[in-house]
Amino acid sequence: MRILFVGDEASLPAELSEFIADLGEDWHTTAVIDGHAAMAAVSATALDAVIVSPYLPDMDATMLLGQIRTLRPQTIRVALIDAQQGTRPPPARLIGVAHRFLPLPLAPEVLLEALSSLEELRELLDSPRLRDAIGRIEKLPSPPHLYMSLTRALEHDDDADTAEVAKLVAADPAIAAKVLQLSNSAFFSSGRTISDLRSAVTRLGLATLRDLVLASEVFSTPTLPVSERNALQQRALMASRLTARLLPTSSAELGATAALLADIGLLLPGVRNERTEPAGDEDARPGHAEAGAYLLGLWGLPMPIVEAVGFHLQPQRSNTRSFWVTGAVHVALALVNGEAVDEDYLQRANVLHKLPEWREQANALMGLSTAEA
């Protein structure tokens, strides 16, 4: 792999380069101090990965990663996050341009695992077999335009006015009606009936509203019977809420969106339900998890979401020791669907001891008593 480090020695210590140099001749590393030097390097040659410090002297990391995405879209883009920012999430603009977020100080083995898992995901999304199977589908679901509009509005203004957000939702009466219906459902209601969109925005919060809009758009496809589609949506909303509770605040919104979309592949015709139909040698149909990940990749959704959708049934394929979005989506979907959780994976991620607590949270969310569970 050809890897470019961007930043000073304080954030990118020399031992990282030394560690990768020891891996063999197939790994080549270069380091530059600022964004302009990085763009010169990216322009000169195609790189496999760029790792960017949060502090550059001439431009912010978001701007640099966005320029790299435009010039070299195949390059893996890794943003380093200062651990001192605590539980604050990465800026929305940064989530849109980085494939992976890694903490500072950066341990060499963490970097190696991250790059390995992203390589595998890139190979999945570039699979000729999957590309051919998806290409045969006559009509793919359209990207969720209202969701994308809300995301762009919040990217530019984290404190966007609730009235403006409500106006965006109101522009699509069918979506607005669905959002009001869902916001008054048992999953989100605390008793008082909501009758206007502005109240829904205020009470639910922008992140939750955005996911409700996403659910309304995504599950409006007519490929499934209405009852089956509604049941899929309800399970997705429940798993989304549970996933947010399993992750720290900084990742909760990202995980909630990933869980909401985890089974989107089931909405595509000609795919195999991986929960009920094991892969066979003569079965050319793609599995719904990989098909869903491919679709979200086409839509341009953030890579942590794409990765979680692609690997949520087999979280060990994410090749990461830490319990993050993919693991949380796996646990939430398994508990909501009454399926087995991969306890070996949780053991390796050092979170197996939390599983009883997570089961209780899932049962409470679904209204089950311990005896019923």
XYZ file of C-alpha atoms in Angstrom:
373
model
C 0.000 0.000 0.000
C 1.070 3.578 -0.671
C 0.211 5.691 2.358
C 0.507 9.434 2.850
C 0.614 10.938 6.360
C -0.402 14.599 6.570
C 0.540 16.447 9.749
C 3.389 17.215 12.098
C 5.311 14.823 14.333
C 3.126 15.661 17.331
C 0.108 14.004 15.749
C 1.917 11.558 13.462
C 4.918 10.226 15.413
C 7.833 8.683 13.576
C 7.226 5.243 15.103
C 4.109 4.888 12.946
C 6.147 5.135 9.761
C 8.759 2.831 11.253
C 6.085 0.286 12.156
C 4.656 0.218 8.631
C 8.138 0.157 7.089
C 8.800 -3.045 9.026
C 5.779 -4.726 7.399
C 7.710 -5.286 4.184
C 8.361 -3.865 0.755
C 4.678 -3.831 -0.174
C 4.028 -0.895 2.173
C 5.391 2.547 1.306
C 4.857 5.629 3.456
C 5.381 9.326 2.845
C 4.823 12.222 5.254
C 4.101 15.881 4.539
C 3.371 18.763 6.899
C 0.517 20.689 5.292
C -2.442 20.464 2.956
C -0.812 22.047 -0.081
C 2.063 19.572 0.034
C -0.468 16.772 0.419
C -2.398 17.860 -2.674
C 0.836 18.031 -4.648
C 1.613 14.447 -3.619
C -1.920 13.246 -4.409
C -1.815 14.961 -7.806
C 1.520 13.378 -8.677
C 0.570 9.757 -7.994
C -2.371 7.585 -7.027
C -2.261 6.701 -3.335
C -4.013 3.887 -1.513
C -4.609 5.787 1.735
C -4.230 9.267 3.198
C -4.163 9.776 6.987
C -4.816 13.388 7.970
C -4.145 15.114 11.273
C -6.912 17.328 12.696
C -4.468 20.245 12.844
C -2.876 21.554 9.646
C -1.204 24.969 9.263
C -2.839 25.967 5.966
C -6.303 24.361 5.756
C -8.649 22.241 7.838
C -8.836 18.490 7.455
C -12.351 18.613 5.986
C -11.270 20.820 3.102
C -8.229 18.675 2.348
C -10.154 15.393 2.425
C -12.862 16.886 0.216
C -10.274 17.906 -2.375
C -8.700 14.446 -2.254
C -12.135 12.861 -2.716
C -12.650 14.936 -5.863
C -9.227 14.269 -7.324
C -8.704 10.652 -6.227
C -12.066 9.154 -5.206
C -10.583 5.651 -4.836
C -8.090 6.745 -2.159
C -8.953 5.623 1.379
C -9.386 8.766 3.507
C -8.693 8.500 7.239
C -9.289 11.429 9.608
C -7.550 11.486 12.967
C -9.666 12.750 15.880
C -8.171 14.390 18.942
C -9.157 12.376 22.013
C -9.370 15.638 23.973
C -12.602 16.490 22.180
C -14.235 13.925 24.462
C -17.645 12.682 23.431
C -18.270 15.372 20.842
C -18.935 13.819 17.425
C -16.834 14.649 14.362
C -18.292 17.579 12.394
C -20.976 16.505 9.925
C -18.907 17.829 7.017
C -15.971 15.647 8.068
C -18.165 12.540 8.328
C -19.165 13.110 4.715
C -15.611 13.075 3.331
C -13.702 10.608 5.551
C -13.943 6.830 5.311
C -12.733 6.168 8.841
C -12.019 8.073 12.058
C -9.141 7.023 14.303
C -8.203 8.408 17.715
C -5.052 10.261 18.665
C -2.616 9.107 19.888
C -2.733 6.553 17.082
C -1.518 3.044 17.877
C 0.163 1.283 14.913
C -1.969 -1.863 15.212
C -5.174 0.237 15.184
C -4.074 1.875 11.954
C -3.201 -1.467 10.383
C -6.586 -2.977 11.255
C -8.435 0.050 9.937
C -6.640 0.007 6.593
C -7.125 -3.761 6.238
C -10.868 -3.571 6.861
C -11.291 -0.672 4.432
C -9.398 -2.591 1.776
C -11.782 -5.516 2.190
C -14.805 -3.254 2.007
C -13.482 -1.563 -1.124
C -13.016 -4.992 -2.726
C -16.605 -5.889 -1.777
C -18.041 -2.753 -3.362
C -15.863 -3.232 -6.452
C -16.877 -6.871 -6.922
C -17.675 -7.611 -10.606
C -20.200 -10.240 -9.477
C -22.050 -7.764 -7.276
C -21.815 -4.996 -9.860
C -23.329 -7.293 -12.489
C -26.144 -8.462 -10.192
C -27.137 -4.935 -9.171
C -26.815 -3.774 -12.761
C -29.511 -6.253 -13.816
C -32.065 -4.623 -11.502
C -34.238 -2.515 -13.786
C -35.025 0.216 -11.265
C -32.921 0.922 -8.193
C -34.426 2.960 -5.348
C -33.677 6.657 -5.756
C -31.420 8.371 -3.240
C -33.424 9.878 -0.341
C -33.445 13.470 -1.588
C -35.163 15.085 1.393
C -32.790 13.314 3.794
C -29.829 14.545 1.755
C -31.234 18.103 1.785
C -31.613 18.005 5.568
C -28.084 16.662 5.929
C -26.662 19.456 3.794
C -28.629 22.066 5.777
C -27.285 20.730 9.069
C -23.739 20.476 7.695
C -23.684 24.209 7.097
C -25.502 25.122 10.294
C -25.434 22.766 13.273
C -28.019 25.020 14.978
C -30.363 25.202 12.014
C -33.659 26.883 12.825
C -36.433 24.379 13.526
C -38.853 26.360 11.398
C -36.536 26.087 8.376
C -36.120 22.360 8.900
C -39.884 21.927 9.228
C -40.320 23.884 5.996
C -38.024 21.443 4.195
C -40.060 18.479 5.438
C -43.365 20.181 4.636
C -42.312 20.498 0.991
C -43.149 16.796 0.598
C -46.669 16.290 2.014
C -46.467 12.486 1.895
C -43.216 12.475 3.880
C -44.552 15.111 6.290
C -47.620 12.989 7.018
C -45.472 9.922 7.575
C -43.124 11.808 9.915
C -46.058 13.016 12.005
C -47.458 9.480 12.114
C -44.135 8.030 13.247
C -43.416 10.788 15.762
C -46.730 9.942 17.459
C -46.034 6.203 17.472
C -45.118 4.258 20.579
C -41.438 4.354 19.634
C -41.149 8.129 19.877
C -44.185 9.475 21.711
C -44.155 10.370 25.395
C -47.897 10.803 25.573
C -48.731 14.210 24.119
C -49.974 14.156 20.540
C -47.906 16.133 18.029
C -49.931 17.830 15.334
C -47.420 20.097 13.580
C -43.981 19.575 12.083
C -42.248 22.319 14.030
C -43.268 20.666 17.288
C -41.991 17.361 15.925
C -38.612 18.941 15.153
C -38.378 20.517 18.595
C -39.432 17.444 20.512
C -37.604 14.770 18.550
C -34.407 16.677 17.836
C -32.867 17.195 14.426
C -30.963 13.901 14.325
C -34.031 11.787 15.113
C -36.192 13.739 12.695
C -33.641 13.232 9.964
C -33.724 9.484 10.535
C -37.521 9.484 10.479
C -37.391 11.270 7.139
C -34.856 8.712 5.931
C -37.110 5.838 7.010
C -40.103 7.428 5.320
C -38.260 7.825 2.028
C -36.413 4.514 1.994
C -39.358 2.325 2.961
C -41.764 3.946 0.506
C -40.558 1.589 -2.247
C -43.360 -0.633 -3.624
C -41.184 -3.769 -4.026
C -42.624 -5.429 -0.899
C -46.228 -5.943 0.269
C -47.410 -3.096 2.501
C -47.630 -5.202 5.660
C -44.147 -6.652 5.172
C -42.714 -3.234 4.369
C -44.279 -1.689 7.486
C -42.957 -4.502 9.674
C -39.464 -4.043 8.209
C -39.645 -0.326 8.880
C -40.761 -0.799 12.478
C -37.923 -3.235 13.170
C -35.478 -0.832 11.552
C -36.664 2.072 13.706
C -36.418 -0.036 16.852
C -32.919 -1.259 15.968
C -31.927 2.316 15.186
C -32.940 3.534 18.641
C -31.220 0.597 20.329
C -27.982 1.070 18.359
C -27.778 4.687 19.494
C -27.888 3.498 23.111
C -25.041 1.013 22.605
C -22.585 3.617 21.345
C -20.964 6.702 22.886
C -22.555 10.050 22.096
C -19.948 10.786 19.443
C -21.069 7.787 17.350
C -24.729 7.420 18.317
C -26.182 9.299 15.349
C -23.962 7.479 12.869
C -24.932 4.114 14.354
C -28.642 4.952 14.407
C -28.608 5.744 10.686
C -26.633 2.594 9.870
C -29.100 0.410 11.784
C -32.010 2.069 10.046
C -30.526 1.074 6.679
C -29.037 -2.294 7.645
C -31.667 -4.357 5.817
C -32.270 -1.983 2.913
C -31.045 -4.721 0.570
C -34.273 -6.634 1.267
C -36.099 -3.937 -0.687
C -34.193 -4.855 -3.858
C -35.619 -7.466 -6.228
C -33.603 -10.589 -6.901
C -31.513 -10.573 -3.720
C -31.084 -13.359 -1.191
C -32.225 -12.864 2.401
C -29.041 -13.867 4.178
C -30.893 -14.603 7.420
C -33.091 -17.302 5.908
C -31.310 -18.369 2.697
C -27.711 -19.579 3.042
C -25.482 -19.015 0.033
C -25.343 -21.938 -2.384
C -22.814 -22.788 -5.060
C -25.417 -22.415 -7.800
C -27.142 -19.357 -6.338
C -25.892 -16.269 -8.165
C -28.081 -13.869 -6.208
C -26.207 -11.352 -4.032
C -26.863 -11.365 -0.307
C -29.037 -8.538 0.965
C -26.328 -7.107 3.262
C -23.724 -6.707 0.532
C -26.361 -5.532 -1.958
C -27.541 -2.902 0.523
C -23.977 -1.735 1.147
C -23.402 -1.439 -2.590
C -26.565 0.640 -3.009
C -25.555 3.008 -0.188
C -22.112 3.303 -1.743
C -23.791 4.410 -4.978
C -25.769 6.979 -2.992
C -22.550 8.345 -1.508
C -23.427 7.767 2.147
C -20.586 7.911 4.698
C -18.326 4.858 4.630
C -18.902 3.883 8.312
C -22.586 3.421 7.427
C -21.781 1.473 4.256
C -19.371 -0.761 6.178
C -21.880 -1.445 8.963
C -24.599 -2.406 6.472
C -22.250 -4.683 4.531
C -20.850 -6.517 7.551
C -23.554 -6.338 10.234
C -24.398 -10.033 9.882
C -20.705 -10.975 10.147
C -19.135 -8.238 12.286
C -15.834 -10.099 12.559
C -15.236 -9.223 8.894
C -14.735 -5.591 9.897
C -11.268 -6.581 11.144
C -11.309 -4.136 14.028
C -10.742 -4.886 17.679
C -12.838 -2.019 18.915
C -16.628 -2.162 19.254
C -17.968 0.530 16.966
C -20.792 1.092 14.496
C -20.682 -2.303 12.756
C -20.703 -4.185 16.054
C -23.486 -2.099 17.542
C -25.680 -2.563 14.467
C -25.041 -6.323 14.593
C -26.087 -6.542 18.247
C -29.149 -4.317 17.836
C -30.499 -6.119 14.756
C -29.911 -9.526 16.327
C -31.714 -8.599 19.541
C -34.622 -6.911 17.780
C -35.035 -9.870 15.398
C -34.615 -12.482 18.146
C -31.476 -13.911 16.530
C -28.191 -15.153 17.953
C -25.532 -12.567 18.756
C -21.959 -13.361 17.713
C -20.546 -13.766 21.207
C -17.087 -14.749 19.927
C -16.886 -11.373 18.211
C -18.038 -9.562 21.352
C -15.439 -11.467 23.384
C -12.674 -10.361 21.019
C -13.965 -6.776 21.238
C -13.936 -6.998 25.077
C -17.635 -6.115 25.405
C -19.268 -9.507 25.970
C -19.917 -8.594 29.614
C -22.286 -5.854 28.406
C -24.585 -8.220 26.513
C -27.014 -8.898 29.427
C -27.486 -5.151 29.897
C -28.050 -4.696 26.164
C -30.659 -7.474 26.192
C -32.511 -5.663 28.970
C -32.446 -2.433 26.961
C -33.775 -4.251 23.901
C -36.547 -5.927 25.887
C -37.536 -2.612 27.459
C -37.620 -0.976 24.051
C -39.809 -3.742 22.664
C -42.059 -3.755 25.716
C -41.084 -7.257 26.847
C -40.749 -8.410 30.402
C -37.757 -10.501 31.457
C -40.017 -13.571 31.697
C -41.400 -13.037 28.188
C -37.882 -12.553 26.769
